[in-house]
CSV table of C-alpha atoms in Angstrom, one decimal:
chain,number,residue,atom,x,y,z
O,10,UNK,CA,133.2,152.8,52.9
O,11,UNK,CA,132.6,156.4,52.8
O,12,UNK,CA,130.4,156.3,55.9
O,13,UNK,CA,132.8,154.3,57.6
O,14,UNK,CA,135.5,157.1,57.0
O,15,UNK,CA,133.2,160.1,58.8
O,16,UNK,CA,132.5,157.7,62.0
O,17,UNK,CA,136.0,157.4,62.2
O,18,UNK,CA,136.8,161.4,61.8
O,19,UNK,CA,133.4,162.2,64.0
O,20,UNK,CA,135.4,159.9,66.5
O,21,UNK,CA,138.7,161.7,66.4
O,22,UNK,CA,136.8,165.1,66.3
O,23,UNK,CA,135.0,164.3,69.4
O,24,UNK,CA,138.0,162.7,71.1
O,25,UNK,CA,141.7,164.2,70.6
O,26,UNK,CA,143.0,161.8,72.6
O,27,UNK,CA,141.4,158.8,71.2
O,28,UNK,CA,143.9,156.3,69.8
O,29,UNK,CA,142.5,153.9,67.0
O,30,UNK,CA,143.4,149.9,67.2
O,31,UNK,CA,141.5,148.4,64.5
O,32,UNK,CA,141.8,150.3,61.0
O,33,UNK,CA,143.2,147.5,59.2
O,34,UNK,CA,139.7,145.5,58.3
O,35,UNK,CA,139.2,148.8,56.5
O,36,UNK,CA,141.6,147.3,53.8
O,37,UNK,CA,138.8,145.3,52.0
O,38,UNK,CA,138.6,144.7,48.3
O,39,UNK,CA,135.6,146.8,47.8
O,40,UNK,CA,137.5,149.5,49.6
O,41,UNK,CA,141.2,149.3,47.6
O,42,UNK,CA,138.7,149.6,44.2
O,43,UNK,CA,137.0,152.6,45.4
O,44,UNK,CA,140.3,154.1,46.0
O,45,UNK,CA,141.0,153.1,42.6
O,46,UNK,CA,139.4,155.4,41.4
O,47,UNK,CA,140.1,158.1,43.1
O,48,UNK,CA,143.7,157.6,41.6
O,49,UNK,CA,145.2,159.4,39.1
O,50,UNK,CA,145.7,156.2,36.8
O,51,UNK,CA,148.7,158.4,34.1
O,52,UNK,CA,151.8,158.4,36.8
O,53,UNK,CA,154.9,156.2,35.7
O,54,UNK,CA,155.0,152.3,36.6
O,55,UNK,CA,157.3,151.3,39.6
O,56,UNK,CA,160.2,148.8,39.5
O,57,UNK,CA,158.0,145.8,38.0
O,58,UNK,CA,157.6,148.1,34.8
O,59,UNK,CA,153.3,147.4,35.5
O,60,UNK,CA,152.0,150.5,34.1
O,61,UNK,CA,148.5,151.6,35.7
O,62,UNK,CA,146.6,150.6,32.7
O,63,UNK,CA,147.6,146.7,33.1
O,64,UNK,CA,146.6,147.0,36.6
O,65,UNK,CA,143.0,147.9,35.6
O,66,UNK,CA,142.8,145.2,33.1
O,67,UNK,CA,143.2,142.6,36.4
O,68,UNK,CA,142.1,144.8,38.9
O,69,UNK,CA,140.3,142.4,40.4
O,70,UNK,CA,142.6,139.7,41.0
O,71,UNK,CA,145.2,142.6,41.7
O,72,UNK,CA,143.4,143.6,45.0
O,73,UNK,CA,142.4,140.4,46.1
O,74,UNK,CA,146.2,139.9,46.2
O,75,UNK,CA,146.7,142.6,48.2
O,76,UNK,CA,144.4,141.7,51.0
O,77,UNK,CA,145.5,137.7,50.7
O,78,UNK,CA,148.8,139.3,51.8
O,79,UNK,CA,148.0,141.8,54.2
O,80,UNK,CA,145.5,138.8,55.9
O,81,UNK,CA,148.6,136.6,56.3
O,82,UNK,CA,151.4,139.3,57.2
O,83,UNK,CA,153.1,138.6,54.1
O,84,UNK,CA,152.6,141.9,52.6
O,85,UNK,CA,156.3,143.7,51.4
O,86,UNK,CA,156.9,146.8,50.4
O,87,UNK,CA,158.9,147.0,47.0
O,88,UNK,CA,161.5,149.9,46.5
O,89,UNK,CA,160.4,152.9,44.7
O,90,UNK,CA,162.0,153.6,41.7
O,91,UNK,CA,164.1,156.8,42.1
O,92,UNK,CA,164.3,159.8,39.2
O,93,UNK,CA,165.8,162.9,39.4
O,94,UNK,CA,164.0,165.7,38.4
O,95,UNK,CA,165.7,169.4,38.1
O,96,UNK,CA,164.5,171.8,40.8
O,97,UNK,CA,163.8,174.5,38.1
O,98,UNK,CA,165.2,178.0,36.9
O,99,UNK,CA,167.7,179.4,39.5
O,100,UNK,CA,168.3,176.4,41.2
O,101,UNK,CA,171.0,174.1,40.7
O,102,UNK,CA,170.9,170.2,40.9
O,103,UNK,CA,168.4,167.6,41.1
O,104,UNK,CA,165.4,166.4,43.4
O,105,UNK,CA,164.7,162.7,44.2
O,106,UNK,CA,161.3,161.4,43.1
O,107,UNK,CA,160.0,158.2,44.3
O,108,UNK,CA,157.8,156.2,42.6
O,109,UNK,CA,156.5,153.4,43.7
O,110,UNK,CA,154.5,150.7,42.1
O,111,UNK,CA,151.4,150.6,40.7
O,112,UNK,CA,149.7,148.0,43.5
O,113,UNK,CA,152.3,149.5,46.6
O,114,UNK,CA,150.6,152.9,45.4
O,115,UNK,CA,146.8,152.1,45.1
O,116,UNK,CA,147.9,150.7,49.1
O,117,UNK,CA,149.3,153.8,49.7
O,118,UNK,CA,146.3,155.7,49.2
O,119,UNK,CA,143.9,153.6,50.7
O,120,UNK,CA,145.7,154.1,54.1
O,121,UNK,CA,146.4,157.3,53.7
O,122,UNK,CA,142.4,157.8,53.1
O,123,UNK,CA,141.8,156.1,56.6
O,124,UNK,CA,145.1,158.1,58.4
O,125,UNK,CA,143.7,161.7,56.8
O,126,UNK,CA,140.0,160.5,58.6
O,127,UNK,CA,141.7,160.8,61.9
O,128,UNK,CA,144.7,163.4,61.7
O,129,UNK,CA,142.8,166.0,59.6
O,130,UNK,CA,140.6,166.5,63.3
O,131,UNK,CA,144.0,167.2,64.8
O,132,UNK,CA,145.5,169.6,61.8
O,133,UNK,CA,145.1,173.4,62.8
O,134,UNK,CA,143.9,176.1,60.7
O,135,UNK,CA,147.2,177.4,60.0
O,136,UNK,CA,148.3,174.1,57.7
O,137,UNK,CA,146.5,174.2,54.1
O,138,UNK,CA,148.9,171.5,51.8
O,139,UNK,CA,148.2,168.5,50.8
O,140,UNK,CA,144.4,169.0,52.5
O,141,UNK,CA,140.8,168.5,51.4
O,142,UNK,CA,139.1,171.2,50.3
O,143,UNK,CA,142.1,173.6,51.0
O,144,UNK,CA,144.2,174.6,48.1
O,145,UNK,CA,146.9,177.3,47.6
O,146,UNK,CA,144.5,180.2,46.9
O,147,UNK,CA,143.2,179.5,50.3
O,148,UNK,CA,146.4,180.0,51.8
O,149,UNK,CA,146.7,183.1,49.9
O,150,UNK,CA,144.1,184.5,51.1
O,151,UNK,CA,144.5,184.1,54.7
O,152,UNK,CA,147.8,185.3,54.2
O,153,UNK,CA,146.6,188.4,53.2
O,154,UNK,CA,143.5,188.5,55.6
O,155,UNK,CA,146.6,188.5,58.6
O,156,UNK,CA,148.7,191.4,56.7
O,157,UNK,CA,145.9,193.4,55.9
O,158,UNK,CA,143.4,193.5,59.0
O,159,UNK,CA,145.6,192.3,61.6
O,160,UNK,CA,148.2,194.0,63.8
O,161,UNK,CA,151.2,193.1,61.1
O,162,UNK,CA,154.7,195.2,61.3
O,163,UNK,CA,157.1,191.9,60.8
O,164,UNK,CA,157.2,189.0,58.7
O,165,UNK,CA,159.2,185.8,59.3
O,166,UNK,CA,160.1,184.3,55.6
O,167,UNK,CA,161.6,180.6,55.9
O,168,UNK,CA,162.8,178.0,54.0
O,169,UNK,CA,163.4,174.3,55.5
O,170,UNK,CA,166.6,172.8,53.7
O,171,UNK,CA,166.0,169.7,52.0
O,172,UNK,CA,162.8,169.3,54.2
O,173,UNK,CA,161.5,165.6,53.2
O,174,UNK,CA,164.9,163.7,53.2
O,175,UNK,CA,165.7,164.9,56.5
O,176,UNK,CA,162.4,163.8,58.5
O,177,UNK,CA,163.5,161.6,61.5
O,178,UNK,CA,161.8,158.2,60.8
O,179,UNK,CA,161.7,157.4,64.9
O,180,UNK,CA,159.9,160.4,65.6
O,181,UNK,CA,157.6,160.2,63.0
O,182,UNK,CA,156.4,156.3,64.1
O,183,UNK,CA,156.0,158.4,67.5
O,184,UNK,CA,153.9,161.3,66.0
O,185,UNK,CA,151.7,158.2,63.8
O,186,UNK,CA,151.0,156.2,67.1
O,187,UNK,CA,149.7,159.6,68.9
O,188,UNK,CA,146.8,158.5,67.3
O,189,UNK,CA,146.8,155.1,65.6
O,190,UNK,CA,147.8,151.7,67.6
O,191,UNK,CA,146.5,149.1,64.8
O,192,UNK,CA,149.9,147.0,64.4
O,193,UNK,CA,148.9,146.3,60.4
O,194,UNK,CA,148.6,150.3,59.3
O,195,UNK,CA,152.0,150.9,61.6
O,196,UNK,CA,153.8,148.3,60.7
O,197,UNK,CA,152.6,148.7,56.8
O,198,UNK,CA,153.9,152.0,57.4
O,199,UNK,CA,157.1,151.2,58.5
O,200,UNK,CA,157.3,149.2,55.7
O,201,UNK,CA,157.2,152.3,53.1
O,202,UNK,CA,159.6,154.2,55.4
O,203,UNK,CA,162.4,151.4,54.8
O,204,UNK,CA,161.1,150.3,51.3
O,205,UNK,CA,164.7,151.7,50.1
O,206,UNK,CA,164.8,153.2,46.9
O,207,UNK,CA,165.8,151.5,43.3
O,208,UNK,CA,168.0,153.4,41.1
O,209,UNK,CA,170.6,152.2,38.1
O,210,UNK,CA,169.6,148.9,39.0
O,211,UNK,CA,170.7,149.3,42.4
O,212,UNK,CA,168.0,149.7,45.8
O,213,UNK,CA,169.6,152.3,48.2
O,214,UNK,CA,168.7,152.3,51.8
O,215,UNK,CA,168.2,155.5,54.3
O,216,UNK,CA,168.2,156.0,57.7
O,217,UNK,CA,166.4,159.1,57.4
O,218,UNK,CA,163.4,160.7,55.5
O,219,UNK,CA,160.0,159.7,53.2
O,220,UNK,CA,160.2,159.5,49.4
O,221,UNK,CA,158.9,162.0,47.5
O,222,UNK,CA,156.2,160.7,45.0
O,223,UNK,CA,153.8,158.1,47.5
O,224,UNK,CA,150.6,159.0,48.2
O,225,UNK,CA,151.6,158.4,52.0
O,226,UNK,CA,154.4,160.8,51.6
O,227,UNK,CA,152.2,164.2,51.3
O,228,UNK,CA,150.1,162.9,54.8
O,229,UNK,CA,152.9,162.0,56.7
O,230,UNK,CA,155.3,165.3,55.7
O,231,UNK,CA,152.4,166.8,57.0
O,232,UNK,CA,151.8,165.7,60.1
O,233,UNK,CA,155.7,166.0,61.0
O,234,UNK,CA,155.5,169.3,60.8
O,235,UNK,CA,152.6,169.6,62.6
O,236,UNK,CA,153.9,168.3,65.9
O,237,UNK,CA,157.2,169.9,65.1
O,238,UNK,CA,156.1,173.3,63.8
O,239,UNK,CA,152.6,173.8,63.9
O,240,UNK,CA,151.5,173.1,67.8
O,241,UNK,CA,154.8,173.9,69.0
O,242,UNK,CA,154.1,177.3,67.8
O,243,UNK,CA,150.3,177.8,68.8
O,244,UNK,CA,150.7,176.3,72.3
O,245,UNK,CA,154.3,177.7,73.4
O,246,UNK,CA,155.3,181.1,71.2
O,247,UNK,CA,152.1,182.5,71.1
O,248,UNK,CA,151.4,183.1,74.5
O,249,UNK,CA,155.4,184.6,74.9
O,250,UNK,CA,154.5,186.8,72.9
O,251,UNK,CA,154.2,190.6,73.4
O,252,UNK,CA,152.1,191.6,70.6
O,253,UNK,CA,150.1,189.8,67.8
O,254,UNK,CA,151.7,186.4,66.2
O,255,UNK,CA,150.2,184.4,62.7
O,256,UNK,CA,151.8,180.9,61.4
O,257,UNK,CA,150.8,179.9,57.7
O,258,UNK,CA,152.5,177.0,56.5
O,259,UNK,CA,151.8,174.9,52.5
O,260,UNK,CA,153.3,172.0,53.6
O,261,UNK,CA,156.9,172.2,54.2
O,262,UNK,CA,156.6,176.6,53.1
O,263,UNK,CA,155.9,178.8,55.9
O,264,UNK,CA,155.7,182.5,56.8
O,265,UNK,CA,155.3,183.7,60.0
O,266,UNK,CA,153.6,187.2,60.8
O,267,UNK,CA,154.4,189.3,64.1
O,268,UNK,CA,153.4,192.8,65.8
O,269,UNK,CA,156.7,193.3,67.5
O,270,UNK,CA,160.7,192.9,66.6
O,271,UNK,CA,161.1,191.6,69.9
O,272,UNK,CA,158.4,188.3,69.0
O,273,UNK,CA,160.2,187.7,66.1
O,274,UNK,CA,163.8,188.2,66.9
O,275,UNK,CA,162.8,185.8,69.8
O,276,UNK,CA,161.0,183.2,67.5
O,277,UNK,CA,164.3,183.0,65.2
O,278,UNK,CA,166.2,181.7,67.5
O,279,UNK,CA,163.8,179.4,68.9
O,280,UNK,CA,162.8,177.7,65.7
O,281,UNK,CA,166.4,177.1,64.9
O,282,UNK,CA,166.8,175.0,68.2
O,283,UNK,CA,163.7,173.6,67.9
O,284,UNK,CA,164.3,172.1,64.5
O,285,UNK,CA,167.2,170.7,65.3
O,286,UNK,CA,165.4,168.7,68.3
O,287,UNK,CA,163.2,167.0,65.2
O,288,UNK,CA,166.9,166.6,62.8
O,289,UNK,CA,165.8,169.9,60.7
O,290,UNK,CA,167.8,172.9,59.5
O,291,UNK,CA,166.5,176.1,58.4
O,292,UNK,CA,168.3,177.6,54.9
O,293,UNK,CA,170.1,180.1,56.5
O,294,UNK,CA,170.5,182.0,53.0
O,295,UNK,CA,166.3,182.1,52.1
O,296,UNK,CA,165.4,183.0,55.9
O,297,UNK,CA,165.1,186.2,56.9
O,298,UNK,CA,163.0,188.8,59.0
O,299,UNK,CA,161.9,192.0,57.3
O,300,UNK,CA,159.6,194.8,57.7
O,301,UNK,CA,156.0,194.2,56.4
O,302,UNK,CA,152.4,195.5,56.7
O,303,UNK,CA,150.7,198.5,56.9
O,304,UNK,CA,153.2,200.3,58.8
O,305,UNK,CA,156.5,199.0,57.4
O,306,UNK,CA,156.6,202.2,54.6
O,307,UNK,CA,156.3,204.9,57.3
O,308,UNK,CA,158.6,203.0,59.2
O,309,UNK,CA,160.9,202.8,56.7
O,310,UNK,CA,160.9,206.3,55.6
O,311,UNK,CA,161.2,207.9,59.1
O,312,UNK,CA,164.8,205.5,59.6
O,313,UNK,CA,165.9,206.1,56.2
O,314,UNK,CA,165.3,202.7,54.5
O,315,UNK,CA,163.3,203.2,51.2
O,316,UNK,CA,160.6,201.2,50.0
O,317,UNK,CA,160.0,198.2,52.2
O,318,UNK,CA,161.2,194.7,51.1
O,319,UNK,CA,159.2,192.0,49.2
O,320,UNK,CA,159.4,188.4,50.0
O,321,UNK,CA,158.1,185.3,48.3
O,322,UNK,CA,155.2,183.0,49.3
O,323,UNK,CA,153.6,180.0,46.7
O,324,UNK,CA,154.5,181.3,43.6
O,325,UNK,CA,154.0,185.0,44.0
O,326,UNK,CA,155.8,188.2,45.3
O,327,UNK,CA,153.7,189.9,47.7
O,328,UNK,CA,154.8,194.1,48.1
O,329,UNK,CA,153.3,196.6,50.2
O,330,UNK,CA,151.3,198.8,48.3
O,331,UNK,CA,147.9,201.2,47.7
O,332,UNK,CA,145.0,200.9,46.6
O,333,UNK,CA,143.3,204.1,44.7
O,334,UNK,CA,141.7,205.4,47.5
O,335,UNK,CA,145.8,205.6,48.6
O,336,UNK,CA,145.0,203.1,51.2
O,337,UNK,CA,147.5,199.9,52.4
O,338,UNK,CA,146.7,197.2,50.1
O,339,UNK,CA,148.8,194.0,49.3
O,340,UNK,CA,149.8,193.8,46.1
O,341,UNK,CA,151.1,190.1,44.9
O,342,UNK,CA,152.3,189.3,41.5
O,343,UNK,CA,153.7,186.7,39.9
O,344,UNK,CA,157.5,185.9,41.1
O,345,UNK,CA,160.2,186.3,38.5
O,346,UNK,CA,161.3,182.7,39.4
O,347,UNK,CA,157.4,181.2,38.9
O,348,UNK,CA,157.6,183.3,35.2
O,349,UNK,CA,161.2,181.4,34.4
O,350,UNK,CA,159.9,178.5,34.9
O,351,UNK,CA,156.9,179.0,32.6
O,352,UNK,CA,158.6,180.5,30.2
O,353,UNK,CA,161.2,177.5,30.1
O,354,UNK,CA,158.4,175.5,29.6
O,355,UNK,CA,156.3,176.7,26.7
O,356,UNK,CA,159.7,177.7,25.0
O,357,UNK,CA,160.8,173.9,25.3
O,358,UNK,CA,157.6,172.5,24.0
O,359,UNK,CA,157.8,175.2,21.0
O,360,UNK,CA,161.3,174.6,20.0
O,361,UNK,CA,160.3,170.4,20.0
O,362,UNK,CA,157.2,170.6,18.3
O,363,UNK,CA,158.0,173.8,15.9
O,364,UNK,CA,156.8,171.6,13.1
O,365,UNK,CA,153.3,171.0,14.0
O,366,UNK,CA,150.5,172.9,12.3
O,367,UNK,CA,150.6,176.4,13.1
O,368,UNK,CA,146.9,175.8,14.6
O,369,UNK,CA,147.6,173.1,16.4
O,370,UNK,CA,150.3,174.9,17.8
O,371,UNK,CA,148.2,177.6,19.1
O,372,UNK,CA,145.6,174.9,20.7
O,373,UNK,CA,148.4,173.7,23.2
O,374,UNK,CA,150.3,177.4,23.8
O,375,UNK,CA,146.4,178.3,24.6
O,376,UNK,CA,146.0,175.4,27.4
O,377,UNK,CA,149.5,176.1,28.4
O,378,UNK,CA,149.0,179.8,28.9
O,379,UNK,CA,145.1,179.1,31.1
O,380,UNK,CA,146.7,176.5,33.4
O,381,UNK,CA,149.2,179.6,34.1
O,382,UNK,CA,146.4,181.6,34.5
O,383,UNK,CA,144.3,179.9,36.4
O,384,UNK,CA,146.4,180.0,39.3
O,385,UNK,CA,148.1,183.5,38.9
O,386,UNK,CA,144.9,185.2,38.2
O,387,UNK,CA,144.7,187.3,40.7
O,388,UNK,CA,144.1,191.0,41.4
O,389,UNK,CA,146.8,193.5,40.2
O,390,UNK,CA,148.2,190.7,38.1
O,391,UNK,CA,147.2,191.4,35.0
O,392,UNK,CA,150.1,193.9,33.5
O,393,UNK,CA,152.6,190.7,34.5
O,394,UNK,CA,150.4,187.7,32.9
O,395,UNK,CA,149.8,190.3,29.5
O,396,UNK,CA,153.9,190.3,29.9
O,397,UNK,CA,154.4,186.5,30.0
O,398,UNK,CA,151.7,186.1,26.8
O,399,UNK,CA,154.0,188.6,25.3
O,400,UNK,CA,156.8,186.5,25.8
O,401,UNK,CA,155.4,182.6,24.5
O,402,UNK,CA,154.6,185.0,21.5
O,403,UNK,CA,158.2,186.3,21.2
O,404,UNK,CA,159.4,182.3,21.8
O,405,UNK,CA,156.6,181.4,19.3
O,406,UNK,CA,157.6,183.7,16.8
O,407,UNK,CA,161.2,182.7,16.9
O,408,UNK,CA,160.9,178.7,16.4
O,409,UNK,CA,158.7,179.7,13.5
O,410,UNK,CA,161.5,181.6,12.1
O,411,UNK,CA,164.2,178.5,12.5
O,412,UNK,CA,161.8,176.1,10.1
O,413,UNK,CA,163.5,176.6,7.1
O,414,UNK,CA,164.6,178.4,4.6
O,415,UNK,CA,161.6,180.5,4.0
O,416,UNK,CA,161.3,184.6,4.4
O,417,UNK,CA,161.4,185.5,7.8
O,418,UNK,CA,158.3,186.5,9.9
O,419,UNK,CA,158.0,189.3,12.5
O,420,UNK,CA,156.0,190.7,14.9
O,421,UNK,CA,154.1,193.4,12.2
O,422,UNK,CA,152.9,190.8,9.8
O,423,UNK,CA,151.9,187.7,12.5
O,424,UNK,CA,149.6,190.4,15.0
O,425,UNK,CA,146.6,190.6,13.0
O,426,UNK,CA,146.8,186.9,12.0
O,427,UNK,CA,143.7,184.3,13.8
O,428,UNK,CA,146.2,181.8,14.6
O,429,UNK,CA,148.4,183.6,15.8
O,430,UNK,CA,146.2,184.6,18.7
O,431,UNK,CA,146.4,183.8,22.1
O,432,UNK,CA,144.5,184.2,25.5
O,433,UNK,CA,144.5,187.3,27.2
O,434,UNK,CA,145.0,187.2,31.3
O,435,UNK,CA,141.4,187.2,33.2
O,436,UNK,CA,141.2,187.8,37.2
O,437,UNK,CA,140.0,184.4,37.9
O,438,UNK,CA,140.4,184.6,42.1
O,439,UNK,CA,138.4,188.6,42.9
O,440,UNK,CA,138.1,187.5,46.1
O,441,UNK,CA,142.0,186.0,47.3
């Protein structure tokens, strides 16, 4: 099935303007159980309350289902089931999470294996989310490749407001069919699109935008903003432009790096209309231009401005800064908000499990505190991770203190203790 998959990408590689017609016989038992596992088999159940593990145990008779249905047209999509889930420290309110079930999701990423074959020849090298063997460190470090070597004096920081509920359904069926005409994947597609979404016991329908939470979802966000953002930029501001322009978009995050004011006072005002053409907004309060690279403290030291300004990209604060030799160097650390939202965590899992074995305690705090490392390990990052160990310690320290009646422990008598010890920060990314 795998070889199948790279004729179909060497196709689309060769040919951009190849559309494919038959996909669907793709869709064969065999295939559905390789994707199987590929899965990650520990997300929540849908709707039915089938939990992944009871769809193993009949996996076999659960994907020859699948294909009796989509053979005779009689596939439908179930709702997802719909959870809120708090957008994190700083932010107020909820975000919708859709969650399909077990068998609609297993579907899911079986066509989105075959759609990623042929759009990932189309996807430029300015879009790294939700793509293989691209991750956020990559992103990072072209990021900093453009501020660093390239001609860089303004940077374009923007935020899309409420990005994946806004997508307009119409024009994505368009931006699919650029590509694919096999009735089966779009019509399975639409399907998902309209699927509605279950909450309180009650579906809900849209008009407008994907559910968070399907496999599809990631793909088809993706290749929205492609057409949208992505091409629009490379094939009609580019070229307008006076001086040097770089687009680097996560998904639906993107920062945009220019030579000139004049490009990127220009581009603002062309990206507002041009979201609006596709039924997006920018966040008016999270975009702004400011002065960036390895001119901006010069610059803003001959006009009187102080140090330049910092903005926020995946997680980390990037600031203009030196190196020892007291040349420019980018400096990114983690942001406050990324630190919060740590923090919240470990001290949440303390306070609710304060009464586990002190050692066992430190097992999990230990895992806790690598995950956080192993994606903020970066260069110059070091005094800031030391300062969040510092902090689960504090937090640790405290729940320890509310389990009872017994003398009160501080900082002084825990320090020295084995147990008590937790990892130190590493620079696990010396080259991003």
């Amino acid at each position: 099935m795998s070889t199948q998959l790279s004729q179909i990408a060497k196709r689309a590689k060769l040919d951009h303007k190849a559309r494919f017609t038959s996909l669907a016989h793709l869709l064969t038992p065999e295939f559905l159980k390789e994707t199987w596992g590929k899965m990650n088999r520990r997300a929540s159940g849908g709707v039915d309350g089938q939990s992944a593990e009871q769809f193993g145990r009949e996996l076999e008779t659960q994907v020859e289902a699948i294909c009796k249905q989509l053979k005779e047209g009689a596939y439908r999509a179930p709702p997802v089931r719909r959870v809120e889930i708090p957008k994190g420290p700083g932010k107020i309110g909820t975000r919708p999470l859709g969650i399909p079930t077990v068998g609609d999701r297993l579907l899911q990423r079986a066509v989105a294996r075959i759609l990623e074959a042929v759009f990932e020849a189309d996807f430029l090298d300015c879009s790294y989310g939700f793509r293989p063997g691209r991750n956020p460190h990559h992103a990072l470090q072209a990021l900093r490749v453009q501020i660093v070597t390239k001609k860089v004096g303004q940077v374009f920081e923007a935020d899309i407001r409420s990005y994946f509920t806004r997508i307009n359904r119409e024009w994505l069926r368009k931006m699919v069919a650029h590509r694919i005409a096999d009735p089966v994947i779009l019509g399975l597609i639409g399907k998902w699109l309209n699927a509605g979404a279950m909450q309180d016991g009650v579906v809900i329908y849209t008009e407008e935008g994907t559910p968070q939470g399907g496999p599809i979802s990631p793909l088809l966000s993706n290749l929205y903003l492609h057409f949208v953002l992505d091409l629009w930029f490379e094939k009609k501001i580019k070229p307008q432009c006076r001086g040097e322009a770089y687009l680097l978009r996560f998904a639906d995050d993107f920062v945009v790096s220019f030579q000139f004011r004049q490009d990127v006072d220009q581009f603002q005002q062309k990206v507002r209309e041009r979201f609006a053409e596709f039924g997006l907004e920018l966040a008016e309060e999270k975009t702004r231009r400011i002065l960036f690279g390895r001119f901006a403290g010069v610059t803003c030291l001959r006009h009187g401005l102080g140090r330049p300004e910092t903005f926020e990209f995946l997680g980390f604060k990037h600031v203009c800064g030196v190196d020892r030799a007291e040349r420019f160097a980018l400096i990114r650390i983690p942001s406050t908000k990324s630190c919060r939202k740590f923090l919240a965590r470990t001290r949440a899992w303390i306070l609710h499990n304060r009464h586990w074995r002190r050692w066992e305690q430190q097992e999990h705090l230990k895992r806790m505190l690598r995950g956080f490392y192993q994606y903020f390990g970066l260069h110059h990052c070091e005094r800031k991770l030391s300062w969040v160990r510092q902090q689960v310690q504090r937090q640790w320290i405290s729940a320890l203190n509310r389990r009872g009646q017994r003398r009160r422990t501080n900082w002084t008598r825990l320090k020295d203790r084995p147990w008590f010890e937790l990892p130190f920060a590493q620079n696990l990314h010396p080259m991003v």
